[in-house]
PDB file of C-alpha atoms in Angstrom:
ATOM      1  CA  MET A 140     161.070 121.507  85.838  1.00  0.00           C
ATOM      2  CA  SER A 141     157.922 122.017  83.828  1.00  0.00           C
ATOM      3  CA  THR A 142     154.446 121.824  85.316  1.00  0.00           C
ATOM      4  CA  GLU A 143     153.791 118.840  83.065  1.00  0.00           C
ATOM      5  CA  ILE A 144     156.686 116.887  84.598  1.00  0.00           C
ATOM      6  CA  LYS A 145     155.599 117.880  88.122  1.00  0.00           C
ATOM      7  CA  THR A 146     152.083 116.662  87.333  1.00  0.00           C
ATOM      8  CA  THR A 147     153.437 113.368  85.993  1.00  0.00           C
ATOM      9  CA  ILE A 148     155.511 112.836  89.133  1.00  0.00           C
ATOM     10  CA  VAL A 149     152.690 113.668  91.542  1.00  0.00           C
ATOM     11  CA  LYS A 150     150.220 111.459  89.654  1.00  0.00           C
ATOM     12  CA  ALA A 151     152.555 108.494  90.215  1.00  0.00           C
ATOM     13  CA  LEU A 152     152.061 108.735  93.982  1.00  0.00           C
ATOM     14  CA  ALA A 153     149.387 106.558  95.613  1.00  0.00           C
ATOM     15  CA  GLN A 154     148.646 108.891  98.514  1.00  0.00           C
ATOM     16  CA  PRO A 155     146.957 112.291  98.101  1.00  0.00           C
ATOM     17  CA  ALA A 156     149.593 114.727  96.829  1.00  0.00           C
ATOM     18  CA  LEU A 157     149.633 118.393  95.857  1.00  0.00           C
ATOM     19  CA  VAL A 158     152.321 120.409  94.085  1.00  0.00           C
ATOM     20  CA  LEU A 159     152.381 124.041  95.240  1.00  0.00           C
ATOM     21  CA  ASN A 160     154.277 127.090  94.119  1.00  0.00           C
ATOM     22  CA  LEU A 161     156.070 129.190  96.738  1.00  0.00           C
ATOM     23  CA  GLY A 162     152.946 131.348  97.052  1.00  0.00           C
ATOM     24  CA  TYR A 163     151.043 128.184  98.132  1.00  0.00           C
ATOM     25  CA  LYS A 164     148.908 128.025  94.991  1.00  0.00           C
ATOM     26  CA  ILE A 165     148.168 124.498  93.790  1.00  0.00           C
ATOM     27  CA  LEU A 166     149.925 123.690  90.502  1.00  0.00           C
ATOM     28  CA  ALA A 167     149.116 119.979  90.254  1.00  0.00           C
ATOM     29  CA  THR A 168     147.311 117.190  92.085  1.00  0.00           C
ATOM     30  CA  ASN A 169     146.890 113.473  91.737  1.00  0.00           C
ATOM     31  CA  THR A 170     143.731 111.373  91.549  1.00  0.00           C
ATOM     32  CA  SER A 171     143.841 110.552  95.280  1.00  0.00           C
ATOM     33  CA  ALA A 172     143.880 114.255  96.207  1.00  0.00           C
ATOM     34  CA  GLN A 173     141.054 115.032  93.775  1.00  0.00           C
ATOM     35  CA  ARG A 174     139.008 112.178  95.240  1.00  0.00           C
ATOM     36  CA  LEU A 175     139.728 113.336  98.803  1.00  0.00           C
ATOM     37  CA  PHE A 176     138.901 116.995  98.264  1.00  0.00           C
ATOM     38  CA  GLY A 177     136.371 116.528  95.467  1.00  0.00           C
ATOM     39  CA  LEU A 178     137.347 119.627  93.487  1.00  0.00           C
ATOM     40  CA  ASP A 179     139.394 120.882  90.589  1.00  0.00           C
ATOM     41  CA  LEU A 180     142.223 122.301  92.667  1.00  0.00           C
ATOM     42  CA  HIS A 181     144.467 123.804  89.976  1.00  0.00           C
ATOM     43  CA  GLY A 182     145.259 127.447  90.836  1.00  0.00           C
ATOM     44  CA  VAL A 183     143.419 127.351  94.182  1.00  0.00           C
ATOM     45  CA  ASP A 184     145.084 128.648  97.361  1.00  0.00           C
ATOM     46  CA  PHE A 185     146.253 125.772  99.548  1.00  0.00           C
ATOM     47  CA  ALA A 186     144.646 127.363 102.643  1.00  0.00           C
ATOM     48  CA  ARG A 187     141.212 127.188 100.981  1.00  0.00           C
ATOM     49  CA  VAL A 188     141.602 123.455 100.431  1.00  0.00           C
ATOM     50  CA  VAL A 189     143.421 122.401 103.608  1.00  0.00           C
ATOM     51  CA  ASN A 190     142.220 124.948 106.132  1.00  0.00           C
ATOM     52  CA  HIS A 191     144.315 123.716 109.038  1.00  0.00           C
ATOM     53  CA  SER A 192     146.896 125.595 111.103  1.00  0.00           C
ATOM     54  CA  SER A 193     149.157 122.524 111.480  1.00  0.00           C
ATOM     55  CA  ALA A 194     149.297 122.087 107.701  1.00  0.00           C
ATOM     56  CA  MET A 195     150.212 125.741 107.207  1.00  0.00           C
ATOM     57  CA  ALA A 196     152.881 125.510 109.914  1.00  0.00           C
ATOM     58  CA  CYS A 197     154.257 122.376 108.233  1.00  0.00           C
ATOM     59  CA  LEU A 198     154.482 124.189 104.876  1.00  0.00           C
ATOM     60  CA  ASN A 199     156.105 127.262 106.412  1.00  0.00           C
ATOM     61  CA  LYS A 200     158.729 125.164 108.241  1.00  0.00           C
ATOM     62  CA  ALA A 201     159.516 123.143 105.105  1.00  0.00           C
ATOM     63  CA  VAL A 202     160.023 126.291 103.030  1.00  0.00           C
ATOM     64  CA  LYS A 203     162.051 128.035 105.742  1.00  0.00           C
ATOM     65  CA  SER A 204     164.324 125.052 106.509  1.00  0.00           C
ATOM     66  CA  GLY A 205     164.476 123.465 103.062  1.00  0.00           C
ATOM     67  CA  THR A 206     163.942 120.063 104.694  1.00  0.00           C
ATOM     68  CA  LEU A 207     161.074 117.599 104.862  1.00  0.00           C
ATOM     69  CA  LYS A 208     158.593 118.492 107.613  1.00  0.00           C
ATOM     70  CA  SER A 209     155.697 116.401 108.891  1.00  0.00           C
ATOM     71  CA  CYS A 210     152.743 116.883 111.189  1.00  0.00           C
ATOM     72  CA  GLU A 211     149.526 115.171 112.197  1.00  0.00           C
ATOM     73  CA  LEU A 212     146.200 116.749 111.399  1.00  0.00           C
ATOM     74  CA  VAL A 213     142.539 115.837 111.393  1.00  0.00           C
ATOM     75  CA  LEU A 214     140.604 116.762 108.267  1.00  0.00           C
ATOM     76  CA  HIS A 215     136.839 116.952 108.521  1.00  0.00           C
ATOM     77  CA  LEU A 216     135.851 116.166 104.947  1.00  0.00           C
ATOM     78  CA  GLN A 217     133.340 113.330 104.398  1.00  0.00           C
ATOM     79  CA  THR A 218     134.220 111.952 107.840  1.00  0.00           C
ATOM     80  CA  PRO A 219     136.938 113.080 110.253  1.00  0.00           C
ATOM     81  CA  ARG A 220     140.207 111.310 109.404  1.00  0.00           C
ATOM     82  CA  THR A 221     143.691 111.681 110.885  1.00  0.00           C
ATOM     83  CA  TYR A 222     146.539 112.235 108.448  1.00  0.00           C
ATOM     84  CA  LYS A 223     150.296 112.480 108.598  1.00  0.00           C
ATOM     85  CA  ALA A 224     151.020 115.459 106.384  1.00  0.00           C
ATOM     86  CA  SER A 225     154.463 115.931 104.846  1.00  0.00           C
ATOM     87  CA  ALA A 226     155.819 118.962 103.041  1.00  0.00           C
ATOM     88  CA  ALA A 227     159.096 119.189 101.148  1.00  0.00           C
ATOM     89  CA  LEU A 228     160.630 122.116  99.307  1.00  0.00           C
ATOM     90  CA  ILE A 229     162.081 120.927  95.980  1.00  0.00           C
ATOM     91  CA  GLU A 230     164.710 123.518  95.006  1.00  0.00           C
ATOM     92  CA  ASN A 231     167.004 121.803  92.528  1.00  0.00           C
ATOM     93  CA  THR A 232     164.975 123.011  89.555  1.00  0.00           C
ATOM     94  CA  ASP A 233     164.588 126.306  87.715  1.00  0.00           C
ATOM     95  CA  SER A 234     161.227 126.798  89.451  1.00  0.00           C
ATOM     96  CA  PRO A 235     161.223 125.567  93.065  1.00  0.00           C
ATOM     97  CA  PHE A 236     158.016 123.995  94.318  1.00  0.00           C
ATOM     98  CA  ILE A 237     156.547 122.305  97.387  1.00  0.00           C
ATOM     99  CA  LEU A 238     155.366 118.707  97.427  1.00  0.00           C
ATOM    100  CA  PHE A 239     152.621 118.192 100.030  1.00  0.00           C
ATOM    101  CA  THR A 240     151.385 114.663 100.754  1.00  0.00           C
ATOM    102  CA  LEU A 241     148.829 113.145 103.106  1.00  0.00           C
ATOM    103  CA  LEU A 242     148.971 109.659 104.589  1.00  0.00           C
ATOM    104  CA  ASP A 243     145.777 108.430 106.272  1.00  0.00           C
ATOM    105  CA  ILE A 244     146.781 107.089 109.701  1.00  0.00           C
ATOM    106  CA  SER A 245     143.248 106.849 111.106  1.00  0.00           C
ATOM    107  CA  ALA A 246     143.354 103.046 111.295  1.00  0.00           C
ATOM    108  CA  GLU A 247     146.609 103.133 113.282  1.00  0.00           C
ATOM    109  CA  ILE A 248     145.200 105.774 115.659  1.00  0.00           C
ATOM    110  CA  ASP A 249     141.998 103.756 116.146  1.00  0.00           C
ATOM    111  CA  ALA A 250     143.983 100.552 116.712  1.00  0.00           C
ATOM    112  CA  GLU A 251     146.128 102.276 119.335  1.00  0.00           C
ATOM    113  CA  LYS A 252     143.016 103.556 121.125  1.00  0.00           C
ATOM    114  CA  SER A 253     141.544 100.044 121.039  1.00  0.00           C
ATOM    115  CA  ARG A 254     144.774  98.603 122.440  1.00  0.00           C
ATOM    116  CA  SER A 255     144.797 101.163 125.250  1.00  0.00           C
ATOM    117  CA  THR A 256     141.182 100.393 126.125  1.00  0.00           C
ATOM    118  CA  PHE A 257     141.898  96.665 125.968  1.00  0.00           C
ATOM    119  CA  VAL A 258     144.933  96.973 128.261  1.00  0.00           C
ATOM    120  CA  ALA A 259     142.912  99.041 130.747  1.00  0.00           C
ATOM    121  CA  ASN A 260     140.137  96.417 130.754  1.00  0.00           C
ATOM    122  CA  VAL A 261     142.566  93.506 131.151  1.00  0.00           C
ATOM    123  CA  SER A 262     144.354  95.360 133.930  1.00  0.00           C
ATOM    124  CA  HIS A 263     141.050  95.794 135.744  1.00  0.00           C
ATOM    125  CA  GLU A 264     140.100  92.140 135.196  1.00  0.00           C
ATOM    126  CA  LEU A 265     143.439  90.945 136.614  1.00  0.00           C
ATOM    127  CA  ARG A 266     143.406  93.401 139.497  1.00  0.00           C
ATOM    128  CA  SER A 267     140.057  92.112 140.838  1.00  0.00           C
ATOM    129  CA  PRO A 268     141.174  88.510 141.505  1.00  0.00           C
ATOM    130  CA  LEU A 269     144.561  89.689 142.771  1.00  0.00           C
ATOM    131  CA  THR A 270     142.867  92.026 145.241  1.00  0.00           C
ATOM    132  CA  SER A 271     140.585  89.194 146.380  1.00  0.00           C
ATOM    133  CA  MET A 272     143.524  86.843 146.870  1.00  0.00           C
ATOM    134  CA  MET A 273     145.504  89.467 148.793  1.00  0.00           C
ATOM    135  CA  GLY A 274     142.531  89.962 151.112  1.00  0.00           C
ATOM    136  CA  ILE A 275     142.164  86.205 151.558  1.00  0.00           C
ATOM    137  CA  VAL A 276     145.875  85.775 152.370  1.00  0.00           C
ATOM    138  CA  GLU A 277     145.747  88.614 154.918  1.00  0.00           C
ATOM    139  CA  THR A 278     142.674  87.063 156.526  1.00  0.00           C
ATOM    140  CA  LEU A 279     144.310  83.615 156.625  1.00  0.00           C
ATOM    141  CA  GLN A 280     147.435  85.096 158.183  1.00  0.00           C
ATOM    142  CA  GLY A 281     145.394  86.996 160.755  1.00  0.00           C
ATOM    143  CA  PRO A 282     141.907  86.362 162.158  1.00  0.00           C
ATOM    144  CA  ALA A 283     141.223  83.066 160.314  1.00  0.00           C
ATOM    145  CA  ARG A 284     144.637  81.552 161.066  1.00  0.00           C
ATOM    146  CA  ASP A 285     143.266  78.855 163.376  1.00  0.00           C
ATOM    147  CA  ASP A 286     139.793  78.460 161.800  1.00  0.00           C
ATOM    148  CA  ALA A 287     139.842  75.297 159.650  1.00  0.00           C
ATOM    149  CA  ILE A 288     136.389  75.908 158.120  1.00  0.00           C
ATOM    150  CA  ALA A 289     137.237  79.509 157.132  1.00  0.00           C
ATOM    151  CA  ARG A 290     140.613  78.357 155.784  1.00  0.00           C
ATOM    152  CA  ASP A 291     138.923  75.741 153.544  1.00  0.00           C
ATOM    153  CA  ASN A 292     136.397  78.338 152.301  1.00  0.00           C
ATOM    154  CA  PHE A 293     139.143  80.861 151.587  1.00  0.00           C
ATOM    155  CA  LEU A 294     141.323  78.278 149.832  1.00  0.00           C
ATOM    156  CA  SER A 295     138.342  77.368 147.642  1.00  0.00           C
ATOM    157  CA  LEU A 296     137.868  81.073 146.807  1.00  0.00           C
ATOM    158  CA  MET A 297     141.593  81.414 146.007  1.00  0.00           C
ATOM    159  CA  HIS A 298     141.401  78.382 143.738  1.00  0.00           C
ATOM    160  CA  GLY A 299     138.505  79.984 141.825  1.00  0.00           C
ATOM    161  CA  GLU A 300     140.352  83.305 141.507  1.00  0.00           C
ATOM    162  CA  THR A 301     143.552  81.639 140.253  1.00  0.00           C
ATOM    163  CA  GLN A 302     141.529  79.697 137.653  1.00  0.00           C
ATOM    164  CA  ARG A 303     139.931  82.983 136.551  1.00  0.00           C
ATOM    165  CA  MET A 304     143.372  84.593 136.180  1.00  0.00           C
ATOM    166  CA  SER A 305     144.667  81.547 134.313  1.00  0.00           C
ATOM    167  CA  ARG A 306     141.775  81.784 131.826  1.00  0.00           C
ATOM    168  CA  LEU A 307     142.443  85.510 131.326  1.00  0.00           C
ATOM    169  CA  VAL A 308     146.140  84.907 130.662  1.00  0.00           C
ATOM    170  CA  GLY A 309     145.271  82.033 128.298  1.00  0.00           C
ATOM    171  CA  ASP A 310     142.862  84.284 126.399  1.00  0.00           C
ATOM    172  CA  LEU A 311     145.544  86.971 126.140  1.00  0.00           C
ATOM    173  CA  LEU A 312     148.072  84.489 124.765  1.00  0.00           C
ATOM    174  CA  SER A 313     145.538  83.183 122.227  1.00  0.00           C
ATOM    175  CA  LEU A 314     144.744  86.722 121.125  1.00  0.00           C
ATOM    176  CA  SER A 315     148.440  87.511 120.798  1.00  0.00           C
ATOM    177  CA  LYS A 316     148.962  84.432 118.575  1.00  0.00           C
ATOM    178  CA  LEU A 317     146.014  85.443 116.376  1.00  0.00           C
ATOM    179  CA  GLU A 318     147.388  88.971 115.978  1.00  0.00           C
ATOM    180  CA  ALA A 319     150.828  87.601 115.078  1.00  0.00           C
ATOM    181  CA  LYS A 320     149.329  85.381 112.352  1.00  0.00           C
ATOM    182  CA  GLU A 321     147.288  88.303 111.003  1.00  0.00           C
ATOM    183  CA  HIS A 322     150.422  89.885 109.501  1.00  0.00           C
ATOM    184  CA  VAL A 323     151.935  86.737 107.979  1.00  0.00           C
ATOM    185  CA  PRO A 324     151.506  86.439 104.203  1.00  0.00           C
ATOM    186  CA  PRO A 325     150.122  83.139 102.892  1.00  0.00           C
ATOM    187  CA  LYS A 326     152.758  80.555 101.943  1.00  0.00           C
ATOM    188  CA  GLY A 327     150.859  78.933  99.098  1.00  0.00           C
ATOM    189  CA  LYS A 328     149.252  80.208  95.935  1.00  0.00           C
ATOM    190  CA  VAL A 329     146.231  82.459  96.476  1.00  0.00           C
ATOM    191  CA  ASP A 330     143.342  82.656  93.993  1.00  0.00           C
TER     192      ASP A 330
END
């Protein structure tokens, strides 16, 4: 396959893509890769452009196995971004080559971190009223069993804590509905 055909194929890809020879020299790139790295990459060693051990390991495994290999890596270019890198050895031509692509997964990583933080915060917010109610129940079953005034005070506290938990659960359900609608395409015509 000629370099011209390889260039045409790689330019058709939306994500940053590089075509490498088996010596890891860059033969072709697409506009996304040129924008990402900001250089004329033709003939440059891959390691000078993507100086990352995971990327090199991914390339080596793809060449050795002849199968598609992927890895995650963080590139510190304009700003640190996390990418899923994929490398594939293309051998069914007169001149085998490697196709290396990058998919920016930073938004997914950030969203997962936000979800984890959110779950930890919600867990804490639910644990507080539950702990209070458990303490109240233990007190009502023990020392305050026969104290009508204490029982009324504790029942009032329990009522407040259950309302707090109910509001938290309601907020969670509302948030879940909003997130579900976020991924639904509009049904009507959009200008």
